[in-house]
PDB file of C-alpha atoms in Angstrom:
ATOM      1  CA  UNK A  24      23.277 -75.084  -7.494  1.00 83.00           C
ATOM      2  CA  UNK A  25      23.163 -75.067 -11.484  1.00 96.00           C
ATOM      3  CA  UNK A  26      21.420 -72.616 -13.546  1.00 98.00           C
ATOM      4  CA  UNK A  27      18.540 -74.786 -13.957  1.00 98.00           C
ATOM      5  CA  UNK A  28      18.404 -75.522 -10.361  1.00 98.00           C
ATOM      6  CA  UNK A  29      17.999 -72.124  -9.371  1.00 98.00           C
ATOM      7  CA  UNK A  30      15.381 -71.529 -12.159  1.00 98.00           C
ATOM      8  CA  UNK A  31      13.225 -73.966 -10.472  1.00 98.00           C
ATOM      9  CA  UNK A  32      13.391 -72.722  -7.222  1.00 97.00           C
ATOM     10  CA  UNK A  33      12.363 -69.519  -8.050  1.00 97.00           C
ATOM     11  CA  UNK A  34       8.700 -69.166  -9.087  1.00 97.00           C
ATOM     12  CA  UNK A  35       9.258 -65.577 -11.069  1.00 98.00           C
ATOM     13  CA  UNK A  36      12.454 -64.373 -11.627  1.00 98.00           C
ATOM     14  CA  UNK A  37      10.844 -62.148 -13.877  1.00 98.00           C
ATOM     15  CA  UNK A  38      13.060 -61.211 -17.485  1.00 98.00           C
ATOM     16  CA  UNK A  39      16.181 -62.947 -17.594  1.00 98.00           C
ATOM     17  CA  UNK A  40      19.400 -63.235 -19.591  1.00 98.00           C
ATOM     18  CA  UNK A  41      22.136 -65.426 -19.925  1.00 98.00           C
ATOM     19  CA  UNK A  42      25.157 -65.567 -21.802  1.00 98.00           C
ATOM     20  CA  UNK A  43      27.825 -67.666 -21.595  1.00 98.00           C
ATOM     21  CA  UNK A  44      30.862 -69.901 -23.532  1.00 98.00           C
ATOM     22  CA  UNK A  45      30.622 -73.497 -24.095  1.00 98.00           C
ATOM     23  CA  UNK A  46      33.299 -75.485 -22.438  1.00 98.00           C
ATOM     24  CA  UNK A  47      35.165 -76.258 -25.892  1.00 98.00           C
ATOM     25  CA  UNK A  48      35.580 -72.487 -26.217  1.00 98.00           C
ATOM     26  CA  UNK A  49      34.321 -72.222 -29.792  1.00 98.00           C
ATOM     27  CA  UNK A  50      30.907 -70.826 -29.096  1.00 98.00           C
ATOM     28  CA  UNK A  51      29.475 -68.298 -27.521  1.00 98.00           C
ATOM     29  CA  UNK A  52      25.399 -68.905 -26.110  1.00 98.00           C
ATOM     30  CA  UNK A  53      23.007 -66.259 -24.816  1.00 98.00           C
ATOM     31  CA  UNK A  54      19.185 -67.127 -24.073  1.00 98.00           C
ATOM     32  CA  UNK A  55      16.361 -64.540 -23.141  1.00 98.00           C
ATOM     33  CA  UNK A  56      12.761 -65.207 -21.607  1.00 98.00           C
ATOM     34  CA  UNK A  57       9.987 -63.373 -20.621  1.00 98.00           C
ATOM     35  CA  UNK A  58       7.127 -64.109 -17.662  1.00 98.00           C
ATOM     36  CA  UNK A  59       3.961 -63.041 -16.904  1.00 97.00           C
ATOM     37  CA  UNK A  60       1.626 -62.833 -13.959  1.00 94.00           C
ATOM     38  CA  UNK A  61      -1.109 -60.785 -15.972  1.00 94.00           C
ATOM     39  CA  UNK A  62      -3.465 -61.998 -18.992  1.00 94.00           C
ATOM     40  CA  UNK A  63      -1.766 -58.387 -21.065  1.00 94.00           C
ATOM     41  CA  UNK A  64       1.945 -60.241 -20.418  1.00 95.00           C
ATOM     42  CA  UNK A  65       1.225 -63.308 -20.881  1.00 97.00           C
ATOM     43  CA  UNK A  66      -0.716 -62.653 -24.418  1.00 97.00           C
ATOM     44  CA  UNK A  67       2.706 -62.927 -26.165  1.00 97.00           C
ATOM     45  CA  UNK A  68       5.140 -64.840 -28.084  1.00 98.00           C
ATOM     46  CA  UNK A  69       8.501 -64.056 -29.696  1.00 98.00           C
ATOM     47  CA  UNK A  70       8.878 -63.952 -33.213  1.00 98.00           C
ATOM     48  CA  UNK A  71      11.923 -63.546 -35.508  1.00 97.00           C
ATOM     49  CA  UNK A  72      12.777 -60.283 -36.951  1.00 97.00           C
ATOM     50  CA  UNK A  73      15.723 -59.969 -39.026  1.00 97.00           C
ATOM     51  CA  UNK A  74      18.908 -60.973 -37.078  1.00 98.00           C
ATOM     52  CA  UNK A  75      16.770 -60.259 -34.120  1.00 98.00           C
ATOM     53  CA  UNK A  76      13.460 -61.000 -32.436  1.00 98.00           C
ATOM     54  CA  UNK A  77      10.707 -58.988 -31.223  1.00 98.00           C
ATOM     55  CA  UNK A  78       7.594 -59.610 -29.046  1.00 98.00           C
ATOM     56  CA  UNK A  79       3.821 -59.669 -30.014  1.00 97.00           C
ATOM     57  CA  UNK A  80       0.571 -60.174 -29.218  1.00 97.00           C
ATOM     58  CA  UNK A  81      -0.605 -63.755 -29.557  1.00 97.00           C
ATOM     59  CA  UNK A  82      -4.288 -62.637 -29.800  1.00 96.00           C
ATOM     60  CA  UNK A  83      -4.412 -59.307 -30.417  1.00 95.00           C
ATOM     61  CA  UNK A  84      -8.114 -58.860 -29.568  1.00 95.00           C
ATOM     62  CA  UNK A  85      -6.745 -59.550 -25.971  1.00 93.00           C
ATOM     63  CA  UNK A  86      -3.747 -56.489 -26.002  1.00 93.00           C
ATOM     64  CA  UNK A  87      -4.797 -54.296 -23.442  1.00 91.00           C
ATOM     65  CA  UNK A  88      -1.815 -52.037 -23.184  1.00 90.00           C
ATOM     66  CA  UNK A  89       0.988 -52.798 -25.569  1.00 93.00           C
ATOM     67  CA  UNK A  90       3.552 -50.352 -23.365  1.00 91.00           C
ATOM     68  CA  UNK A  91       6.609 -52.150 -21.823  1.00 92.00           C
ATOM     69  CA  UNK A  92       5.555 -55.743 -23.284  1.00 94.00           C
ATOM     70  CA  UNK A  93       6.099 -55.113 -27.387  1.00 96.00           C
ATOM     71  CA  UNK A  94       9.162 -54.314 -28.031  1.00 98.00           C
ATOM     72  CA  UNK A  95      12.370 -55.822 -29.449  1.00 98.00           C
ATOM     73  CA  UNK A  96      14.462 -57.622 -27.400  1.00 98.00           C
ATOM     74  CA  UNK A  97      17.219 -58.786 -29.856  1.00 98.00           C
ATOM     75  CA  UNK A  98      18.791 -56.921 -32.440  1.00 98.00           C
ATOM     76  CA  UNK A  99      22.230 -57.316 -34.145  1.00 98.00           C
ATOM     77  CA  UNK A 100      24.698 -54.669 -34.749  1.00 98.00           C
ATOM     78  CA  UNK A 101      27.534 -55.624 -36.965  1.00 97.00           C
ATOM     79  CA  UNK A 102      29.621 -58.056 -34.595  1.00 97.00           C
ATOM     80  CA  UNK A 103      27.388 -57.435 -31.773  1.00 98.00           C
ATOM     81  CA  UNK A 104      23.929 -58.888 -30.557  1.00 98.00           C
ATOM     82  CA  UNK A 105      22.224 -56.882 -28.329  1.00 98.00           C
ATOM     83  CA  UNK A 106      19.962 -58.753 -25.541  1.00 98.00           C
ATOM     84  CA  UNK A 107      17.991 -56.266 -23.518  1.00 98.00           C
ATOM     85  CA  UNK A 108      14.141 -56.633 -21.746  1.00 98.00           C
ATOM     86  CA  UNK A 109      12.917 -53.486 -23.138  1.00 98.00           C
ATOM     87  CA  UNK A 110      12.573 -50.868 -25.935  1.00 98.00           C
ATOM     88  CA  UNK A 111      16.359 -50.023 -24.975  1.00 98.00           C
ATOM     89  CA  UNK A 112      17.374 -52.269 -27.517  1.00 98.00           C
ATOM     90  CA  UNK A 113      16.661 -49.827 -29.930  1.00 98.00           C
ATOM     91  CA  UNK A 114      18.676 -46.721 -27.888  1.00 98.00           C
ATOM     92  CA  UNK A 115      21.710 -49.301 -27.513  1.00 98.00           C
ATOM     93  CA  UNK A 116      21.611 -50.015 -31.055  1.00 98.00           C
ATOM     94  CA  UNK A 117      21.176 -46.365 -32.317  1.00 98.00           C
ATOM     95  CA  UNK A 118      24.217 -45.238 -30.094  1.00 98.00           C
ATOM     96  CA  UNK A 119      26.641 -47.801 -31.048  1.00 98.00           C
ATOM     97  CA  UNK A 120      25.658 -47.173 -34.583  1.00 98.00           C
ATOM     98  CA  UNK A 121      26.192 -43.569 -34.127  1.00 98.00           C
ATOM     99  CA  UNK A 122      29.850 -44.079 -32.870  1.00 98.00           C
ATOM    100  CA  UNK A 123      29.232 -44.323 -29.178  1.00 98.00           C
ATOM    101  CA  UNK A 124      28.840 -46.847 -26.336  1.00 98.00           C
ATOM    102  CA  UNK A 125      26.615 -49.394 -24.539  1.00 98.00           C
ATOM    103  CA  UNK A 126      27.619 -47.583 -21.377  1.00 98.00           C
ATOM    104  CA  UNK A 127      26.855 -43.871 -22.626  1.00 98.00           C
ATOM    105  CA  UNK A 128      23.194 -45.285 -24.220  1.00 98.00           C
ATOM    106  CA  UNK A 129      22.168 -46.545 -20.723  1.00 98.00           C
ATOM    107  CA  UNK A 130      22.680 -43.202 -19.075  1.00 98.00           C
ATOM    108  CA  UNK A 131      20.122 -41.984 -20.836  1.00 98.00           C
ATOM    109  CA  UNK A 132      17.365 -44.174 -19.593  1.00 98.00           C
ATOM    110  CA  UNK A 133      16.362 -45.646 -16.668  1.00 98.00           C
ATOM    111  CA  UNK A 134      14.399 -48.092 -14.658  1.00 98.00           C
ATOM    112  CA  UNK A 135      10.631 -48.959 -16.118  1.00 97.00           C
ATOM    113  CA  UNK A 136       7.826 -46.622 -14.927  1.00 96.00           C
ATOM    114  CA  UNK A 137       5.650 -49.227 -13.621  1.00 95.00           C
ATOM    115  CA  UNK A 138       5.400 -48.517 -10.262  1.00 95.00           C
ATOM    116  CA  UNK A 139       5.396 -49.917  -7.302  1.00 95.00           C
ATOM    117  CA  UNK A 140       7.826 -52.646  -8.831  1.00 95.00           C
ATOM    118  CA  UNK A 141       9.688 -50.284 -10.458  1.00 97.00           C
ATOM    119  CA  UNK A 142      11.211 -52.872 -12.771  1.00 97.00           C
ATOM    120  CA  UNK A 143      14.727 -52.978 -13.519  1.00 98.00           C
ATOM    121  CA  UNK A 144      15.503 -52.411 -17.060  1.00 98.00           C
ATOM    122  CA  UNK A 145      18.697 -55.607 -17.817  1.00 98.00           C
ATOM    123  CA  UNK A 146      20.944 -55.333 -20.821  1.00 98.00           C
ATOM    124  CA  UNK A 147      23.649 -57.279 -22.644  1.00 98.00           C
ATOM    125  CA  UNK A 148      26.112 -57.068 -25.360  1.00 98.00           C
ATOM    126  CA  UNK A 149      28.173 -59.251 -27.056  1.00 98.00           C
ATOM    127  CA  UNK A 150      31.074 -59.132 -29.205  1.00 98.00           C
ATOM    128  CA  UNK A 151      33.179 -62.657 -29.868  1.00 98.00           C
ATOM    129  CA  UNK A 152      34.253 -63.572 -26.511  1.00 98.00           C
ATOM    130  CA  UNK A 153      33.859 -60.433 -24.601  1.00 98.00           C
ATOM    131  CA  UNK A 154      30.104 -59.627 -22.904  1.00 98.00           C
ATOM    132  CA  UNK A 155      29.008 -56.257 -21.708  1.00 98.00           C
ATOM    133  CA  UNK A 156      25.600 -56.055 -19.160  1.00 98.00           C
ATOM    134  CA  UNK A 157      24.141 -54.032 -17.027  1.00 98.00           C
ATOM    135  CA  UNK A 158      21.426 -53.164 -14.963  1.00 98.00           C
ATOM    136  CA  UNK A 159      18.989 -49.963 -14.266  1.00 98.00           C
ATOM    137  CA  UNK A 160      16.883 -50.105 -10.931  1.00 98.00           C
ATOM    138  CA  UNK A 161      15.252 -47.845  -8.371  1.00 97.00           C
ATOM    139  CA  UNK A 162      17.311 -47.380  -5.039  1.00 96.00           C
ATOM    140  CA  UNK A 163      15.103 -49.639  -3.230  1.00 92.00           C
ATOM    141  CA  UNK A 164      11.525 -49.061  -5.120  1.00 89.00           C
ATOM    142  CA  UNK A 165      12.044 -45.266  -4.694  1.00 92.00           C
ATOM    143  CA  UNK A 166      11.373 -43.745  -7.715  1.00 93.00           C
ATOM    144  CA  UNK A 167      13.559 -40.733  -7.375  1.00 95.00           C
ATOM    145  CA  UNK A 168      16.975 -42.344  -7.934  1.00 96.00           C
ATOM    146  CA  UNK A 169      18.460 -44.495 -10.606  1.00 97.00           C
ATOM    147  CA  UNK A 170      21.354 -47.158  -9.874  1.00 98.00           C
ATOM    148  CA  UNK A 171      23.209 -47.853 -12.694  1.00 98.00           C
ATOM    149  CA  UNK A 172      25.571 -50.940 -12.467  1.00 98.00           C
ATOM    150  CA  UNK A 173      27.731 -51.781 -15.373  1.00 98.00           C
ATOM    151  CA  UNK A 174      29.834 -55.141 -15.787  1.00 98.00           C
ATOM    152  CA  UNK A 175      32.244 -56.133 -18.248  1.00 98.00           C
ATOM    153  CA  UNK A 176      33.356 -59.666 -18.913  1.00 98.00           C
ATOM    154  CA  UNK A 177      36.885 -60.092 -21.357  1.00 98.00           C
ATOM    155  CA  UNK A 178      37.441 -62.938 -22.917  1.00 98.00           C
ATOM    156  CA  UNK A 179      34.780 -64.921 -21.156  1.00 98.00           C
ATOM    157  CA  UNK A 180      36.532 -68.361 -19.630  1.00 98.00           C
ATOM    158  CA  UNK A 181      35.315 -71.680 -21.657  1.00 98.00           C
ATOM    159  CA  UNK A 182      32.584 -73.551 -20.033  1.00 98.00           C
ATOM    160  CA  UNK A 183      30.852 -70.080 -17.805  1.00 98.00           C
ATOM    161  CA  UNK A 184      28.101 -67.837 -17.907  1.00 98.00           C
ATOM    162  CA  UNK A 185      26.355 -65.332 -16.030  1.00 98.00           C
ATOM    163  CA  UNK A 186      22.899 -64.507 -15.259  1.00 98.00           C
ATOM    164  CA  UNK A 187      20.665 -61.503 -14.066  1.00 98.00           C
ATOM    165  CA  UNK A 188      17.010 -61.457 -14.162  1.00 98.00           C
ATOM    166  CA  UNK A 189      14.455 -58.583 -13.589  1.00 98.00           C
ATOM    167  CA  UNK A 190      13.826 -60.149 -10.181  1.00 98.00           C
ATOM    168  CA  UNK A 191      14.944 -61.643  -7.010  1.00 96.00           C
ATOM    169  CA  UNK A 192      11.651 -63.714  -6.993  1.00 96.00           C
ATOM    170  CA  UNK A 193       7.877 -63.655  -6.679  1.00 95.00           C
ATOM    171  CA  UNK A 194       6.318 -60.763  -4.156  1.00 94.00           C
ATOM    172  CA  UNK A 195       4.107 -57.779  -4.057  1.00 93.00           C
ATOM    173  CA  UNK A 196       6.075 -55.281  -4.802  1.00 93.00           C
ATOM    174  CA  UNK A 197       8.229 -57.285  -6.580  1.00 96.00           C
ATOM    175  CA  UNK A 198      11.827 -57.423  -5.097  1.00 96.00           C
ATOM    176  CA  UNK A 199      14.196 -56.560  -7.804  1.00 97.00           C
ATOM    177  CA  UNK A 200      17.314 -58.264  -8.824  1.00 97.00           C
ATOM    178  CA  UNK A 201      20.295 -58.142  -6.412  1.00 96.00           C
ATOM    179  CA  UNK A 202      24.016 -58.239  -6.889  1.00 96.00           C
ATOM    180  CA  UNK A 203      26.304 -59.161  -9.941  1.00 97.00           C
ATOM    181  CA  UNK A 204      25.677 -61.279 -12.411  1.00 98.00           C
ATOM    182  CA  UNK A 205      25.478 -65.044 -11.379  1.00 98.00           C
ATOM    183  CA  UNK A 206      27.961 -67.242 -12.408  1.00 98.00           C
ATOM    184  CA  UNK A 207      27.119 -70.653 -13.269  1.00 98.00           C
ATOM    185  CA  UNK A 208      29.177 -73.233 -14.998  1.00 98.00           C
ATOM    186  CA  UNK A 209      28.034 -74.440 -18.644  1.00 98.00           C
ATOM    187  CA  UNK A 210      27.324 -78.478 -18.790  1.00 96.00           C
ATOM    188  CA  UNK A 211      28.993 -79.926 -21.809  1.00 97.00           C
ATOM    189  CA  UNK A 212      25.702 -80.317 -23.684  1.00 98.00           C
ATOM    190  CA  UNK A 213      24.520 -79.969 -27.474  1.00 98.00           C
ATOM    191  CA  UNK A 214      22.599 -76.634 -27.734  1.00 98.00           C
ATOM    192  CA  UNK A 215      19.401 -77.862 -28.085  1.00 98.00           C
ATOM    193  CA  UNK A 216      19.611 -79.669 -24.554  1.00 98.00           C
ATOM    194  CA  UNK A 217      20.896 -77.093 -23.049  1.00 98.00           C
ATOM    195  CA  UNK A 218      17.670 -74.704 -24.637  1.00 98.00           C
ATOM    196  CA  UNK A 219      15.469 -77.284 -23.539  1.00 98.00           C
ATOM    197  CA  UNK A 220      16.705 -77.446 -20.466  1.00 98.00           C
ATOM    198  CA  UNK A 221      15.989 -73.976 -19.488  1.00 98.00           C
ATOM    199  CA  UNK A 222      12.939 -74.164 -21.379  1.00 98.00           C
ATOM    200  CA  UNK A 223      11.953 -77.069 -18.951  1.00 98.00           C
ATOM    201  CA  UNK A 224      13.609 -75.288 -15.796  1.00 98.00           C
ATOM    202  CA  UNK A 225      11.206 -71.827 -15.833  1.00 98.00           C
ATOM    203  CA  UNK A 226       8.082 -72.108 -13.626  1.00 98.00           C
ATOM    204  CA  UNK A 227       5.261 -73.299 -16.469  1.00 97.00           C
ATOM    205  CA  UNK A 228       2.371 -71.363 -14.420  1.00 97.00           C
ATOM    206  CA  UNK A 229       4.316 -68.277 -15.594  1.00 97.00           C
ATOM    207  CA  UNK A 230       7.188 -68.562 -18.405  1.00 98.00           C
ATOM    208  CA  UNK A 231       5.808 -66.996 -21.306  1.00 98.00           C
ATOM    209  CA  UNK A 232       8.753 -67.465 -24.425  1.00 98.00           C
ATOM    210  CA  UNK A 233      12.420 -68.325 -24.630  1.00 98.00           C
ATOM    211  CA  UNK A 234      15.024 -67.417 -26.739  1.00 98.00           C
ATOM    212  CA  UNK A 235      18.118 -69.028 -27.395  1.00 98.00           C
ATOM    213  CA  UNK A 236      21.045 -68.393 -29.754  1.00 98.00           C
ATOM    214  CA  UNK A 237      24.145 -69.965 -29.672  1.00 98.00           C
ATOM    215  CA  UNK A 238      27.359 -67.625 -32.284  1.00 98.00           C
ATOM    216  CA  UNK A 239      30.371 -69.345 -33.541  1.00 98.00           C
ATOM    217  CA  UNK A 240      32.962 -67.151 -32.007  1.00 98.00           C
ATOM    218  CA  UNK A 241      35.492 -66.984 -36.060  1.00 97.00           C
ATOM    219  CA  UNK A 242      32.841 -66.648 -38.018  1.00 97.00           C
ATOM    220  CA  UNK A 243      30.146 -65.288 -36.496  1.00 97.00           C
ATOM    221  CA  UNK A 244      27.264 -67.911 -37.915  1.00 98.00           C
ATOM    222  CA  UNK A 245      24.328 -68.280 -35.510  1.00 98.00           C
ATOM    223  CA  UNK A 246      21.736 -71.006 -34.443  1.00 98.00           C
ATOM    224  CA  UNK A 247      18.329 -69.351 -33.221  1.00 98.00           C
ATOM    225  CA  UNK A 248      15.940 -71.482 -30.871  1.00 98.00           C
ATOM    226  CA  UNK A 249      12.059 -69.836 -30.259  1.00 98.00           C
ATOM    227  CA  UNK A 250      10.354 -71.094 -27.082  1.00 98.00           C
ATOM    228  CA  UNK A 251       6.415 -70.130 -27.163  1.00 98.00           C
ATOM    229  CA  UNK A 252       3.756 -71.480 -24.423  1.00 98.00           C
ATOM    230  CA  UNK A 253       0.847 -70.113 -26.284  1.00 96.00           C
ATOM    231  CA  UNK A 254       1.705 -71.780 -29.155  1.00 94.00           C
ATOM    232  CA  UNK A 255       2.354 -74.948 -27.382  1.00 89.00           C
ATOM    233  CA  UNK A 256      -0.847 -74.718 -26.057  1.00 65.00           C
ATOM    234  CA  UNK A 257      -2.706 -74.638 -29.265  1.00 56.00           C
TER     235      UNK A 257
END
């Protein structure tokens, strides 16, 4: 099974990251999406923001509770982008720029308080070739304890990438995210096929935006790609 295989077979994966190298080793590509199952979630798109991107409300007369669903989930700090599905962007960014690490800024936070899903709070960084993530999630949708995984990638092999999503699928609670970070293999494909093709892949009752970037691993440049239903739907 391929990455876009699996996307289609699962209804709501939830958040989800990838990041990955394409198989001629020069680039590096990272793409981040959002779902919804509510009318307050899925009242969004992504816009740009600097090097970044942050979420907002398509029609703001609609924003019920802007908690957990505004926030920015791309921001770049010096050589590294920072892909997370929550407002722990902004901690990650504040304690690398302060001297300190991806791994010390997650310790301070933990899953989101949206109980009884209890949703895992997934995080990336990355710096040429090498990719940091992680993961924050209730032991089991108990609220009283925090796992904290951490995985580090160096020098990420040519033509792989990894995924983790908020979610193992659809459910009530929802079943959070199991296990490392998939690997999948990268299909020699132009970036905007390979966008698309996620794009395409995500279950279109429920994907909400997509971002893409791919990041030329000498020289840092960057291509941006902006996936938004709502305003597809215009």
């Amino acid at each position: 099974m391929n990455l876009n295989e699996y996307l289609e077979s699962h209804t709501y994966p939830g958040r989800g990251i990838v990041i990955g190298r394409t198989p001629c080793g020069k680039k590096m590509r990272a793409a981040y999406w959002i779902m919804g199952r509510s009318e307050n979630s899925r009242n969004r798109v992504f816009v740009e923001d600097g090097e970044g991107i942050r979420t907002q409300a398509f029609d703001p007369s609609k924003l019920s509770d802007p908690s957990l669903i505004i926030y920015a989930p791309v921001r770049v700090f010096g050589e590294k982008t920072i892909i997370t599905n929550g407002d722990q962007t902004d901690t990650i960014y504040d304690f690398l720029k302060a001297g300190k690490s991806f791994e010390e800024a997650l310790r301070t936070r933990t899953f989101e308080p949206d109980g009884p899903n209890w949703t895992p709070r997934i995080s990336a960084v990355i710096k040429g070739t090498d990719v940091q993530m992680s993961m924050l999630k209730s032991d089991r949708n108990n609220e009283e304890s925090t796992l904290r995984y951490f995985y580090e990638y160096t020098n990420v092999l040519p033509g792989t990438m990894r995924f983790i999503s908020t979610y193992q699928d659809n459910g009530s609670p929802l079943p959070s995210f199991e296990g490392e970070p998939i690997l999948f293999e990268m299909a020699k494909v132009p970036f905007d096929e390979w966008s698309d093709a996620i794009w395409q892949s995500l279950n279109p009752d429920n994907k909400v935006s997509l971002f893409t970037r791919q990041i030329d691993i000498v020289s840092g440049d960057y291509d941006t790609r902006i996936y938004n239903k709502n305003e597809e739907n215009k």
